[in-house]
mmCIF file of C-alpha atoms and ligand atoms in Angstrom:
data_model
loop_
_atom_site.group_PDB
_atom_site.id
_atom_site.type_symbol
_atom_site.label_atom_id
_atom_site.label_comp_id
_atom_site.label_asym_id
_atom_site.label_seq_id
_atom_site.Cartn_x
_atom_site.Cartn_y
_atom_site.Cartn_z
ATOM 1 C CA MET A 1 -0.018 -0.058 0.436
ATOM 2 C CA ARG A 2 0.852 3.293 -0.944
ATOM 3 C CA ARG A 3 1.228 5.781 1.642
ATOM 4 C CA TYR A 4 2.540 8.356 -0.115
ATOM 5 C CA GLU A 5 1.044 10.068 -3.752
ATOM 6 C CA ASP A 6 4.279 10.355 -6.932
ATOM 7 C CA LEU A 7 5.672 13.873 -6.646
ATOM 8 C CA ALA A 8 3.096 16.073 -9.260
ATOM 9 C CA PRO A 9 5.137 19.747 -9.308
ATOM 10 C CA SER A 10 2.342 21.299 -11.411
ATOM 11 C CA GLN A 11 4.120 23.126 -14.374
ATOM 12 C CA ARG A 12 3.863 27.378 -13.656
ATOM 13 C CA CYS A 13 4.390 30.545 -15.651
ATOM 14 C CA ILE A 14 7.277 31.701 -13.016
ATOM 15 C CA MET A 15 7.738 35.728 -13.442
ATOM 16 C CA THR A 16 9.816 35.919 -10.175
ATOM 17 C CA PRO A 17 13.298 37.570 -10.390
ATOM 18 C CA GLY A 18 13.742 34.170 -9.307
ATOM 19 C CA PRO A 19 13.615 31.265 -9.088
ATOM 20 C CA VAL A 20 12.242 31.116 -12.589
ATOM 21 C CA GLU A 21 11.248 27.880 -15.116
ATOM 22 C CA VAL A 22 14.507 25.331 -15.840
ATOM 23 C CA ASP A 23 15.528 24.744 -19.546
ATOM 24 C CA PRO A 24 14.191 21.671 -19.748
ATOM 25 C CA ARG A 25 17.981 20.015 -20.773
ATOM 26 C CA VAL A 26 18.321 21.812 -17.538
ATOM 27 C CA LEU A 27 16.601 19.049 -16.056
ATOM 28 C CA ARG A 28 17.633 16.546 -17.848
ATOM 29 C CA ALA A 29 21.019 16.817 -17.414
ATOM 30 C CA LEU A 30 19.895 16.489 -13.520
ATOM 31 C CA SER A 31 19.464 13.314 -14.004
ATOM 32 C CA MET A 32 22.320 11.195 -15.804
ATOM 33 C CA PRO A 33 24.151 9.429 -13.542
ATOM 34 C CA VAL A 34 26.300 9.990 -10.691
ATOM 35 C CA LEU A 35 30.199 10.850 -10.679
ATOM 36 C CA GLY A 36 32.931 10.146 -8.610
ATOM 37 C CA GLN A 37 34.357 13.389 -6.982
ATOM 38 C CA PHE A 38 37.644 11.944 -8.438
ATOM 39 C CA ASP A 39 37.275 10.490 -11.651
ATOM 40 C CA PRO A 40 38.684 11.308 -14.394
ATOM 41 C CA GLU A 41 35.744 12.212 -16.513
ATOM 42 C CA PHE A 42 34.167 14.022 -14.252
ATOM 43 C CA THR A 43 37.518 16.146 -12.951
ATOM 44 C CA GLY A 44 37.388 16.937 -16.794
ATOM 45 C CA ILE A 45 33.671 18.142 -15.988
ATOM 46 C CA MET A 46 35.023 19.981 -13.372
ATOM 47 C CA ASN A 47 37.513 21.903 -15.727
ATOM 48 C CA GLU A 48 34.460 22.646 -18.573
ATOM 49 C CA THR A 49 32.788 24.487 -16.964
ATOM 50 C CA MET A 50 35.298 26.445 -14.992
ATOM 51 C CA GLY A 51 36.021 27.586 -19.346
ATOM 52 C CA MET A 52 31.932 28.542 -20.032
ATOM 53 C CA LEU A 53 32.152 30.719 -16.174
ATOM 54 C CA ARG A 54 35.375 32.640 -17.854
ATOM 55 C CA GLU A 55 33.550 33.149 -20.332
ATOM 56 C CA LEU A 56 30.408 33.756 -18.619
ATOM 57 C CA PHE A 57 32.210 36.199 -16.717
ATOM 58 C CA ALA A 58 34.205 37.718 -19.090
ATOM 59 C CA THR A 59 37.262 37.234 -17.645
ATOM 60 C CA GLY A 60 40.585 35.844 -17.487
ATOM 61 C CA ASN A 61 40.888 34.652 -14.029
ATOM 62 C CA ARG A 62 42.112 31.873 -13.254
ATOM 63 C CA TRP A 63 39.341 31.363 -10.541
ATOM 64 C CA ALA A 64 36.086 30.369 -11.714
ATOM 65 C CA TYR A 65 34.583 27.204 -9.653
ATOM 66 C CA PRO A 66 31.252 27.133 -7.913
ATOM 67 C CA VAL A 67 30.363 27.443 -4.345
ATOM 68 C CA ASP A 68 28.598 24.651 -3.163
ATOM 69 C CA GLY A 69 24.923 25.975 -1.765
ATOM 70 C CA THR A 70 22.110 28.997 -3.297
ATOM 71 C CA SER A 71 24.186 31.820 -4.298
ATOM 72 C CA ARG A 72 24.129 33.459 -0.772
ATOM 73 C CA SER A 73 26.886 30.687 0.357
ATOM 74 C CA GLY A 74 29.081 32.801 -3.045
ATOM 75 C CA LEU A 75 28.756 35.954 -1.364
ATOM 76 C CA GLU A 76 29.751 34.636 1.881
ATOM 77 C CA ALA A 77 31.795 32.616 0.962
ATOM 78 C CA ALA A 78 34.446 34.551 -0.649
ATOM 79 C CA MET A 79 33.787 37.876 2.586
ATOM 80 C CA ILE A 80 35.437 35.207 4.795
ATOM 81 C CA SER A 81 38.018 34.393 2.153
ATOM 82 C CA LEU A 82 38.492 37.390 2.068
ATOM 83 C CA ILE A 83 37.825 39.891 4.927
ATOM 84 C CA ARG A 84 40.457 40.007 8.553
ATOM 85 C CA PRO A 85 38.376 40.814 11.556
ATOM 86 C CA GLY A 86 39.181 44.397 12.155
ATOM 87 C CA ASP A 87 39.395 45.105 8.432
ATOM 88 C CA ARG A 88 37.597 48.586 7.077
ATOM 89 C CA VAL A 89 34.623 47.415 4.409
ATOM 90 C CA LEU A 90 32.882 49.241 2.534
ATOM 91 C CA VAL A 91 28.646 48.815 1.728
ATOM 92 C CA PRO A 92 26.760 51.130 -0.777
ATOM 93 C CA ILE A 93 23.628 49.789 -0.154
ATOM 94 C CA TYR A 94 20.584 51.203 -1.948
ATOM 95 C CA GLY A 95 18.188 47.810 -0.975
ATOM 96 C CA ARG A 96 17.884 44.641 0.572
ATOM 97 C CA PHE A 97 21.051 42.475 -0.830
ATOM 98 C CA GLY A 98 23.164 45.631 -0.141
ATOM 99 C CA HIS A 99 22.232 44.789 3.716
ATOM 100 C CA LEU A 100 22.980 40.952 3.270
ATOM 101 C CA LEU A 101 26.172 42.862 2.904
ATOM 102 C CA HIS A 102 26.165 45.100 5.134
ATOM 103 C CA GLU A 103 25.379 41.549 7.476
ATOM 104 C CA ILE A 104 27.780 39.476 6.560
ATOM 105 C CA ALA A 105 31.352 41.642 6.457
ATOM 106 C CA GLU A 106 29.079 42.691 10.375
ATOM 107 C CA ARG A 107 29.958 39.044 10.892
ATOM 108 C CA CYS A 108 33.736 38.689 9.446
ATOM 109 C CA GLY A 109 34.096 40.764 12.747
ATOM 110 C CA ALA A 110 34.959 43.712 10.419
ATOM 111 C CA GLU A 111 35.101 47.495 11.039
ATOM 112 C CA VAL A 112 31.447 48.366 8.223
ATOM 113 C CA SER A 113 30.998 51.870 6.907
ATOM 114 C CA VAL A 114 27.626 51.690 5.088
ATOM 115 C CA MET A 115 26.589 54.788 2.768
ATOM 116 C CA HIS A 116 22.661 54.660 1.923
ATOM 117 C CA ARG A 117 20.628 55.717 -0.967
ATOM 118 C CA PRO A 118 17.530 55.898 -0.648
ATOM 119 C CA TRP A 119 14.950 52.750 -2.092
ATOM 120 C CA GLY A 120 14.279 53.376 -6.167
ATOM 121 C CA THR A 121 17.693 55.250 -7.035
ATOM 122 C CA VAL A 122 21.543 53.799 -7.143
ATOM 123 C CA PHE A 123 24.198 56.279 -6.504
ATOM 124 C CA ASP A 124 26.672 58.252 -8.142
ATOM 125 C CA PRO A 125 29.506 56.511 -8.384
ATOM 126 C CA GLU A 126 31.464 59.722 -8.455
ATOM 127 C CA GLU A 127 29.817 59.143 -4.345
ATOM 128 C CA ILE A 128 30.936 56.026 -3.863
ATOM 129 C CA ILE A 129 34.568 56.583 -4.437
ATOM 130 C CA ALA A 130 34.717 59.874 -3.228
ATOM 131 C CA GLU A 131 34.038 57.288 0.284
ATOM 132 C CA ILE A 132 36.330 55.339 -0.544
ATOM 133 C CA ARG A 133 38.821 57.577 -0.576
ATOM 134 C CA ARG A 134 38.089 58.574 2.879
ATOM 135 C CA VAL A 135 37.286 55.830 4.839
ATOM 136 C CA ARG A 136 40.550 53.197 2.771
ATOM 137 C CA PRO A 137 38.968 50.624 2.869
ATOM 138 C CA GLN A 138 40.450 46.924 3.093
ATOM 139 C CA LEU A 139 37.231 45.288 1.127
ATOM 140 C CA VAL A 140 34.228 47.101 -0.771
ATOM 141 C CA ALA A 141 31.392 45.400 -1.305
ATOM 142 C CA MET A 142 28.702 46.329 -3.344
ATOM 143 C CA VAL A 143 25.541 44.949 -5.607
ATOM 144 C CA HIS A 144 25.191 44.735 -9.584
ATOM 145 C CA GLY A 145 21.278 44.214 -10.025
ATOM 146 C CA GLU A 146 18.644 45.232 -6.644
ATOM 147 C CA THR A 147 16.225 42.375 -7.703
ATOM 148 C CA SER A 148 14.488 43.990 -4.193
ATOM 149 C CA THR A 149 14.062 47.718 -5.678
ATOM 150 C CA GLY A 150 14.707 46.897 -9.738
ATOM 151 C CA ARG A 151 17.672 48.717 -9.599
ATOM 152 C CA MET A 152 21.697 48.231 -11.301
ATOM 153 C CA GLN A 153 24.358 50.242 -9.940
ATOM 154 C CA PRO A 154 26.455 51.206 -12.461
ATOM 155 C CA LEU A 155 30.129 50.047 -11.430
ATOM 156 C CA GLU A 156 31.706 51.636 -13.780
ATOM 157 C CA GLY A 157 35.479 53.727 -12.863
ATOM 158 C CA ILE A 158 34.999 51.859 -9.088
ATOM 159 C CA GLY A 159 37.074 49.233 -9.375
ATOM 160 C CA GLU A 160 39.984 52.080 -10.605
ATOM 161 C CA VAL A 161 39.849 53.165 -7.245
ATOM 162 C CA CYS A 162 39.898 49.707 -5.285
ATOM 163 C CA ARG A 163 43.415 49.033 -7.499
ATOM 164 C CA GLU A 164 44.592 52.737 -6.818
ATOM 165 C CA LEU A 165 44.100 52.270 -2.870
ATOM 166 C CA ASP A 166 45.134 48.555 -3.031
ATOM 167 C CA ALA A 167 41.248 47.297 -2.094
ATOM 168 C CA LEU A 168 39.416 44.923 -4.149
ATOM 169 C CA LEU A 169 36.396 45.425 -4.863
ATOM 170 C CA VAL A 170 33.137 42.407 -4.394
ATOM 171 C CA VAL A 171 29.762 42.119 -6.291
ATOM 172 C CA ASP A 172 26.562 40.260 -5.720
ATOM 173 C CA ALA A 173 25.788 40.143 -10.025
ATOM 174 C CA VAL A 174 23.620 37.909 -8.613
ATOM 175 C CA ALA A 175 20.489 38.775 -10.026
ATOM 176 C CA THR A 176 22.435 40.302 -13.067
ATOM 177 C CA ILE A 177 24.960 37.155 -14.993
ATOM 178 C CA GLY A 178 23.485 35.159 -17.695
ATOM 179 C CA GLY A 179 20.791 38.604 -18.291
ATOM 180 C CA VAL A 180 23.007 41.906 -18.517
ATOM 181 C CA PRO A 181 27.024 42.566 -19.270
ATOM 182 C CA VAL A 182 29.210 41.661 -16.571
ATOM 183 C CA LYS A 183 32.067 42.800 -17.094
ATOM 184 C CA THR A 184 34.888 41.703 -14.357
ATOM 185 C CA ASP A 185 37.725 42.562 -16.109
ATOM 186 C CA GLU A 186 36.721 45.738 -18.285
ATOM 187 C CA TRP A 187 35.396 46.881 -14.919
ATOM 188 C CA LYS A 188 38.318 45.655 -13.093
ATOM 189 C CA LEU A 189 36.301 44.109 -10.689
ATOM 190 C CA ASP A 190 37.998 41.607 -7.479
ATOM 191 C CA VAL A 191 35.905 39.793 -7.075
ATOM 192 C CA VAL A 192 31.714 38.969 -8.623
ATOM 193 C CA ILE A 193 29.820 36.478 -7.421
ATOM 194 C CA GLY A 194 26.480 34.955 -10.013
ATOM 195 C CA GLY A 195 23.760 32.591 -9.007
ATOM 196 C CA THR A 196 22.051 29.842 -10.851
ATOM 197 C CA GLN A 197 18.224 30.004 -10.189
ATOM 198 C CA LYS A 198 18.201 33.345 -12.158
ATOM 199 C CA CYS A 199 19.092 34.179 -15.076
ATOM 200 C CA LEU A 200 21.282 31.804 -16.214
ATOM 201 C CA SER A 201 17.908 29.266 -15.560
ATOM 202 C CA VAL A 202 18.856 25.934 -13.348
ATOM 203 C CA PRO A 203 17.844 25.296 -9.959
ATOM 204 C CA SER A 204 18.721 27.246 -6.951
ATOM 205 C CA GLY A 205 21.711 25.269 -5.615
ATOM 206 C CA MET A 206 25.072 26.611 -6.414
ATOM 207 C CA SER A 207 26.640 29.745 -6.672
ATOM 208 C CA PRO A 208 29.665 30.501 -9.484
ATOM 209 C CA LEU A 209 32.001 33.044 -8.669
ATOM 210 C CA THR A 210 35.862 34.217 -10.227
ATOM 211 C CA TYR A 211 37.992 36.426 -8.151
ATOM 212 C CA ASN A 212 41.738 37.646 -9.382
ATOM 213 C CA GLU A 213 45.214 37.884 -8.969
ATOM 214 C CA ARG A 214 44.483 40.342 -6.243
ATOM 215 C CA ALA A 215 42.254 38.753 -5.022
ATOM 216 C CA GLU A 216 43.601 35.388 -4.170
ATOM 217 C CA ALA A 217 46.361 36.857 -2.503
ATOM 218 C CA ARG A 218 45.065 38.055 -0.259
ATOM 219 C CA ILE A 219 43.084 34.513 0.480
ATOM 220 C CA LEU A 220 46.398 32.891 0.117
ATOM 221 C CA ALA A 221 47.829 34.879 3.282
ATOM 222 C CA ARG A 222 45.989 33.483 5.451
ATOM 223 C CA LYS A 223 45.512 29.489 3.931
ATOM 224 C CA ARG A 224 45.328 27.345 5.885
ATOM 225 C CA VAL A 225 45.409 23.066 4.748
ATOM 226 C CA GLU A 226 42.581 20.529 6.499
ATOM 227 C CA ARG A 227 44.929 18.373 9.039
ATOM 228 C CA GLY A 228 45.221 14.391 8.222
ATOM 229 C CA ILE A 229 44.434 15.875 4.482
ATOM 230 C CA ARG A 230 48.897 16.622 3.189
ATOM 231 C CA SER A 231 51.728 14.242 5.058
ATOM 232 C CA ASP A 232 53.148 17.574 5.773
ATOM 233 C CA ASP A 233 52.326 19.740 8.960
ATOM 234 C CA ASP A 234 53.889 22.700 8.423
ATOM 235 C CA ALA A 235 50.813 23.477 5.834
ATOM 236 C CA PHE A 236 49.180 24.434 8.379
ATOM 237 C CA GLY A 237 50.849 27.379 10.722
ATOM 238 C CA GLU A 238 48.949 28.699 13.507
ATOM 239 C CA ASP A 239 50.029 31.784 13.321
ATOM 240 C CA ILE A 240 48.019 33.396 10.305
ATOM 241 C CA VAL A 241 45.108 34.884 9.792
ATOM 242 C CA TYR A 242 43.385 31.878 9.566
ATOM 243 C CA VAL A 243 39.568 31.414 7.780
ATOM 244 C CA ARG A 244 37.122 30.317 10.165
ATOM 245 C CA SER A 245 35.184 28.874 7.789
ATOM 246 C CA ASN A 246 36.470 24.885 6.216
ATOM 247 C CA TYR A 247 33.546 25.174 3.974
ATOM 248 C CA PHE A 248 33.418 28.491 2.814
ATOM 249 C CA ASP A 249 37.497 28.568 2.707
ATOM 250 C CA LEU A 250 38.166 29.315 -0.908
ATOM 251 C CA GLY A 251 41.508 28.633 -0.574
ATOM 252 C CA MET A 252 40.943 25.259 0.393
ATOM 253 C CA LEU A 253 37.582 25.253 -2.232
ATOM 254 C CA GLN A 254 40.668 26.683 -4.852
ATOM 255 C CA ASP A 255 42.483 23.904 -4.532
ATOM 256 C CA TYR A 256 40.548 21.033 -4.452
ATOM 257 C CA TRP A 257 39.545 22.269 -8.093
ATOM 258 C CA SER A 258 43.401 23.252 -9.296
ATOM 259 C CA GLU A 259 44.580 20.445 -10.846
ATOM 260 C CA LYS A 260 45.993 19.453 -6.998
ATOM 261 C CA ARG A 261 42.211 18.452 -6.309
ATOM 262 C CA LEU A 262 42.554 18.017 -2.290
ATOM 263 C CA ASN A 263 39.826 16.455 -1.453
ATOM 264 C CA HIS A 264 37.464 18.852 0.963
ATOM 265 C CA HIS A 265 33.345 18.832 0.955
ATOM 266 C CA THR A 266 31.712 16.742 -1.600
ATOM 267 C CA GLU A 267 31.749 17.468 -5.111
ATOM 268 C CA MET A 268 27.739 18.358 -5.904
ATOM 269 C CA THR A 269 27.609 16.391 -8.831
ATOM 270 C CA SER A 270 24.498 16.643 -10.150
ATOM 271 C CA MET A 271 24.466 20.119 -10.023
ATOM 272 C CA LEU A 272 27.532 21.403 -11.709
ATOM 273 C CA TYR A 273 25.627 18.812 -14.149
ATOM 274 C CA GLY A 274 23.133 21.440 -14.352
ATOM 275 C CA LEU A 275 25.157 24.532 -14.018
ATOM 276 C CA ARG A 276 27.450 23.059 -17.400
ATOM 277 C CA GLU A 277 23.838 22.287 -19.439
ATOM 278 C CA GLY A 278 22.833 26.276 -18.187
ATOM 279 C CA LEU A 279 26.057 27.850 -18.885
ATOM 280 C CA ARG A 280 26.102 25.534 -22.842
ATOM 281 C CA LEU A 281 22.218 26.510 -23.503
ATOM 282 C CA ALA A 282 23.683 30.726 -22.425
ATOM 283 C CA LEU A 283 26.812 30.253 -24.803
ATOM 284 C CA GLU A 284 25.166 28.373 -27.464
ATOM 285 C CA GLU A 285 22.361 30.919 -27.330
ATOM 286 C CA GLY A 286 25.595 33.057 -27.735
ATOM 287 C CA LEU A 287 26.089 36.437 -24.475
ATOM 288 C CA GLU A 288 25.184 39.041 -26.774
ATOM 289 C CA ALA A 289 22.370 37.671 -28.011
ATOM 290 C CA ARG A 290 20.864 36.878 -24.093
ATOM 291 C CA TYR A 291 21.791 40.323 -23.889
ATOM 292 C CA ALA A 292 19.405 41.827 -26.095
ATOM 293 C CA ARG A 293 16.497 39.155 -25.918
ATOM 294 C CA HIS A 294 15.984 40.710 -21.435
ATOM 295 C CA ARG A 295 15.805 43.989 -23.116
ATOM 296 C CA LEU A 296 13.858 43.446 -25.692
ATOM 297 C CA HIS A 297 10.562 41.285 -22.978
ATOM 298 C CA GLU A 298 12.028 44.010 -20.469
ATOM 299 C CA ARG A 299 10.100 46.429 -22.887
ATOM 300 C CA ALA A 300 7.511 44.244 -23.805
ATOM 301 C CA LEU A 301 6.624 44.001 -20.127
ATOM 302 C CA ALA A 302 7.089 48.088 -19.583
ATOM 303 C CA GLU A 303 4.395 49.094 -21.998
ATOM 304 C CA GLY A 304 1.987 46.663 -21.535
ATOM 305 C CA LEU A 305 2.451 47.341 -17.759
ATOM 306 C CA GLU A 306 1.556 50.764 -18.904
ATOM 307 C CA ALA A 307 -0.142 50.537 -20.961
ATOM 308 C CA MET A 308 -2.661 48.962 -18.374
ATOM 309 C CA GLY A 309 -2.632 51.965 -16.617
ATOM 310 C CA LEU A 310 0.191 50.568 -13.867
ATOM 311 C CA ARG A 311 2.721 53.208 -12.678
ATOM 312 C CA LEU A 312 6.539 51.492 -12.854
ATOM 313 C CA TYR A 313 8.479 52.053 -9.513
ATOM 314 C CA GLY A 314 11.769 53.975 -8.836
ATOM 315 C CA ASP A 315 13.685 55.694 -11.025
ATOM 316 C CA PRO A 316 13.693 54.793 -14.602
ATOM 317 C CA ALA A 317 17.883 55.586 -15.654
ATOM 318 C CA CYS A 318 18.735 53.081 -13.378
ATOM 319 C CA LYS A 319 16.072 50.544 -13.754
ATOM 320 C CA LEU A 320 17.276 46.775 -13.754
ATOM 321 C CA PRO A 321 16.995 45.359 -17.045
ATOM 322 C CA VAL A 322 15.167 41.753 -15.790
ATOM 323 C CA VAL A 323 13.034 42.861 -13.596
ATOM 324 C CA ALA A 324 9.985 45.476 -13.562
ATOM 325 C CA CYS A 325 8.174 46.743 -10.269
ATOM 326 C CA ALA A 326 4.331 47.976 -10.691
ATOM 327 C CA GLU A 327 3.041 50.148 -7.890
ATOM 328 C CA ILE A 328 0.655 47.983 -6.133
ATOM 329 C CA PRO A 329 -2.908 50.776 -7.104
ATOM 330 C CA GLU A 330 -5.086 52.172 -4.414
ATOM 331 C CA GLY A 331 -7.501 50.265 -3.254
ATOM 332 C CA VAL A 332 -6.233 46.502 -5.070
ATOM 333 C CA ASP A 333 -4.761 43.773 -2.058
ATOM 334 C CA GLY A 334 -1.323 43.061 -4.017
ATOM 335 C CA GLU A 335 -1.604 39.786 -2.238
ATOM 336 C CA ALA A 336 -5.459 39.254 -3.651
ATOM 337 C CA VAL A 337 -3.838 39.610 -7.324
ATOM 338 C CA ARG A 338 -0.870 37.190 -6.676
ATOM 339 C CA SER A 339 -2.912 34.846 -5.507
ATOM 340 C CA MET A 340 -5.425 34.614 -8.161
ATOM 341 C CA LEU A 341 -2.850 35.292 -10.937
ATOM 342 C CA LEU A 342 -1.061 31.256 -8.879
ATOM 343 C CA ASP A 343 -4.695 29.916 -8.650
ATOM 344 C CA ARG A 344 -6.653 30.234 -11.545
ATOM 345 C CA PHE A 345 -3.614 31.355 -14.359
ATOM 346 C CA GLY A 346 -0.148 29.338 -12.603
ATOM 347 C CA VAL A 347 1.288 32.672 -13.387
ATOM 348 C CA GLU A 348 3.773 33.595 -10.623
ATOM 349 C CA ILE A 349 5.144 37.377 -9.417
ATOM 350 C CA ALA A 350 6.194 37.786 -6.807
ATOM 351 C CA SER A 351 5.371 40.691 -3.567
ATOM 352 C CA SER A 352 8.291 43.143 -2.326
ATOM 353 C CA PHE A 353 10.380 42.868 1.918
ATOM 354 C CA GLY A 354 10.824 46.629 4.093
ATOM 355 C CA PRO A 355 9.803 50.347 3.031
ATOM 356 C CA LEU A 356 7.804 48.134 -0.107
ATOM 357 C CA LYS A 357 6.005 45.383 1.138
ATOM 358 C CA GLY A 358 2.599 45.854 -0.336
ATOM 359 C CA ARG A 359 3.872 48.219 -2.312
ATOM 360 C CA ILE A 360 5.099 46.672 -5.928
ATOM 361 C CA TRP A 361 4.652 43.948 -7.416
ATOM 362 C CA ARG A 362 8.283 42.480 -8.632
ATOM 363 C CA ILE A 363 7.829 40.404 -12.406
ATOM 364 C CA GLY A 364 10.767 38.362 -13.785
ATOM 365 C CA THR A 365 11.707 38.589 -16.649
ATOM 366 C CA MET A 366 14.869 35.773 -16.094
ATOM 367 C CA GLY A 367 16.361 33.216 -18.671
ATOM 368 C CA TYR A 368 14.295 30.794 -19.638
ATOM 369 C CA SER A 369 11.188 31.925 -18.681
ATOM 370 C CA CYS A 370 12.218 35.402 -20.264
ATOM 371 C CA ARG A 371 9.762 34.550 -23.297
ATOM 372 C CA GLU A 372 7.346 36.089 -25.341
ATOM 373 C CA ASN A 373 3.998 33.735 -24.026
ATOM 374 C CA ASN A 374 4.906 34.273 -20.594
ATOM 375 C CA VAL A 375 4.981 38.026 -20.575
ATOM 376 C CA LEU A 376 1.748 38.131 -23.011
ATOM 377 C CA ARG A 377 0.861 35.196 -20.891
ATOM 378 C CA VAL A 378 1.186 37.848 -17.497
ATOM 379 C CA LEU A 379 0.151 40.287 -18.460
ATOM 380 C CA GLY A 380 -3.219 39.147 -19.909
ATOM 381 C CA ALA A 381 -3.779 37.395 -16.888
ATOM 382 C CA LEU A 382 -2.734 40.498 -14.400
ATOM 383 C CA GLU A 383 -5.278 42.852 -16.502
ATOM 384 C CA ALA A 384 -8.741 40.138 -15.751
ATOM 385 C CA ALA A 385 -7.540 40.123 -12.050
ATOM 386 C CA LEU A 386 -6.969 43.157 -12.314
ATOM 387 C CA LEU A 387 -10.309 43.945 -13.985
ATOM 388 C CA ARG A 388 -11.862 41.111 -11.042
ATOM 389 C CA GLN A 389 -10.363 43.599 -8.452
ATOM 390 C CA GLY A 390 -12.647 46.281 -10.056
ATOM 391 C CA PHE A 391 -9.082 48.504 -11.280
ATOM 392 C CA ALA A 392 -10.430 49.838 -13.922
ATOM 393 C CA ALA A 393 -7.453 48.901 -16.685
ATOM 394 C CA SER A 394 -8.588 49.717 -20.052
ATOM 395 C CA PRO A 395 -9.313 46.189 -21.939
ATOM 396 C CA GLY A 396 -7.059 44.319 -24.101
ATOM 397 C CA ALA A 397 -4.103 47.300 -24.025
ATOM 398 C CA ALA A 398 -1.460 45.911 -22.248
ATOM 399 C CA VAL A 399 -1.355 42.582 -23.619
ATOM 400 C CA GLN A 400 -1.771 44.860 -27.190
ATOM 401 C CA ALA A 401 1.071 47.451 -26.412
ATOM 402 C CA ALA A 402 2.808 43.821 -25.879
ATOM 403 C CA LEU A 403 2.026 42.703 -28.888
ATOM 404 C CA ASP A 404 2.559 45.998 -30.196
ATOM 405 C CA VAL A 405 6.886 45.494 -29.234
ATOM 406 C CA TYR A 406 7.456 42.187 -30.474
ATOM 407 C CA GLU A 407 6.034 43.590 -34.262
ATOM 408 C CA ARG A 408 8.340 46.060 -34.516
ATOM 409 C CA VAL A 409 10.941 43.843 -34.050
HETATM 410 C C1 LIG B 501 18.817 36.425 -5.460
HETATM 411 C C2 LIG B 501 19.862 37.575 -4.675
HETATM 412 C C3 LIG B 501 20.508 36.983 -3.371
HETATM 413 C C4 LIG B 501 20.436 35.428 -2.581
HETATM 414 O O1 LIG B 501 20.586 34.467 -3.770
HETATM 415 P P1 LIG B 501 20.162 32.764 -2.515
HETATM 416 O O2 LIG B 501 20.576 32.260 -3.397
HETATM 417 O O3 LIG B 501 18.387 33.445 -2.240
HETATM 418 O O4 LIG B 501 21.024 32.967 -1.583
HETATM 419 C C5 LIG B 501 22.119 38.200 -3.281
HETATM 420 N N1 LIG B 501 21.456 38.653 -4.152
HETATM 421 C C6 LIG B 501 21.282 39.461 -4.789
HETATM 422 C C7 LIG B 501 21.336 40.399 -5.777
HETATM 423 C C8 LIG B 501 19.508 38.920 -5.417
HETATM 424 O O5 LIG B 501 18.644 39.106 -6.357
#
């Protein structure tokens, strides 16, 4: 007798800022046979994935590999491996994920300076540069694409000053990687952390990152090798300020990803298959074509929302191309609309956090979810739900406006 039903998740149209729908090719890759983590076939896949990540991050860095865990694990690994207790760290904050970087820096024992911009806006890079010159931090940590507010921070010029003053620049590109250009080398970013479940459309569970020789030098200065792994006991000096995490010590992780293959955790074989297939899809499409696709569907969605009579939230000059934030109109119950979208139409959109809770909906156009039939579906469904709530949307206008965008190309 069976006590539990077969697993049967619904096929949703997921239009949130992550997780998003997963390409069937990635789902198939996840079901391939498991290999041992030192099997040459598997280490070959690891090396290949590193090469693909270098292309994605637009970098010549030696190190580009995933940390096992959600995107926040990549952020935490980078911060804890680079920040020594007492280091000065500067965090410019313009949304929820900036607050996360602040919190992680504090947990690393840093002396943290923060700067704030009102939600819905971003910094002028000159403001950040002036603050770097004043604070003289050892490390600057900031978010490229803030999914909480739907804004994107221009990064040009900041890396230059960090080099001049010997600060490392760590960038959370979790939301942008694979959907918007992230030019690691050109913008002189020392460490960039990406995510899988957003524009790469791979399930949540890995955090690809890359770092250059400047960051590696700091990591190596704190290096410790696990006892019992190497025979030479002098591999760990006791007087170094070693990294206060074993799992997230990038010095140990890079030994595992290097030709040395020093044992650390057991690599997530199936997730790596999924990541490799997601990267293969992105590189097959071509990164420039992929960025252009994200811009096209962004435009169709935004014009549709406006034609419906909704106001877009935030400063349009710094809109994050992969998330549209729409203000919830007066008298409309935002959560009732979201429930109706999910229950009746199988469409998921997101609410928001903190000061924006109950004020905006966030609609993602990321990766595999970012396609014409999804955009038309979310617009049609949202219009129907709003009409149901008594909001005077002009019927049909949203989908027609989006169709106009598609017919113009
Ligand atoms: C989603 C997101 C994260 C967190 O990712 P998890 O996979 O949930 O850990 C971090 N930063 C930004 C900008 C994000 O959008």
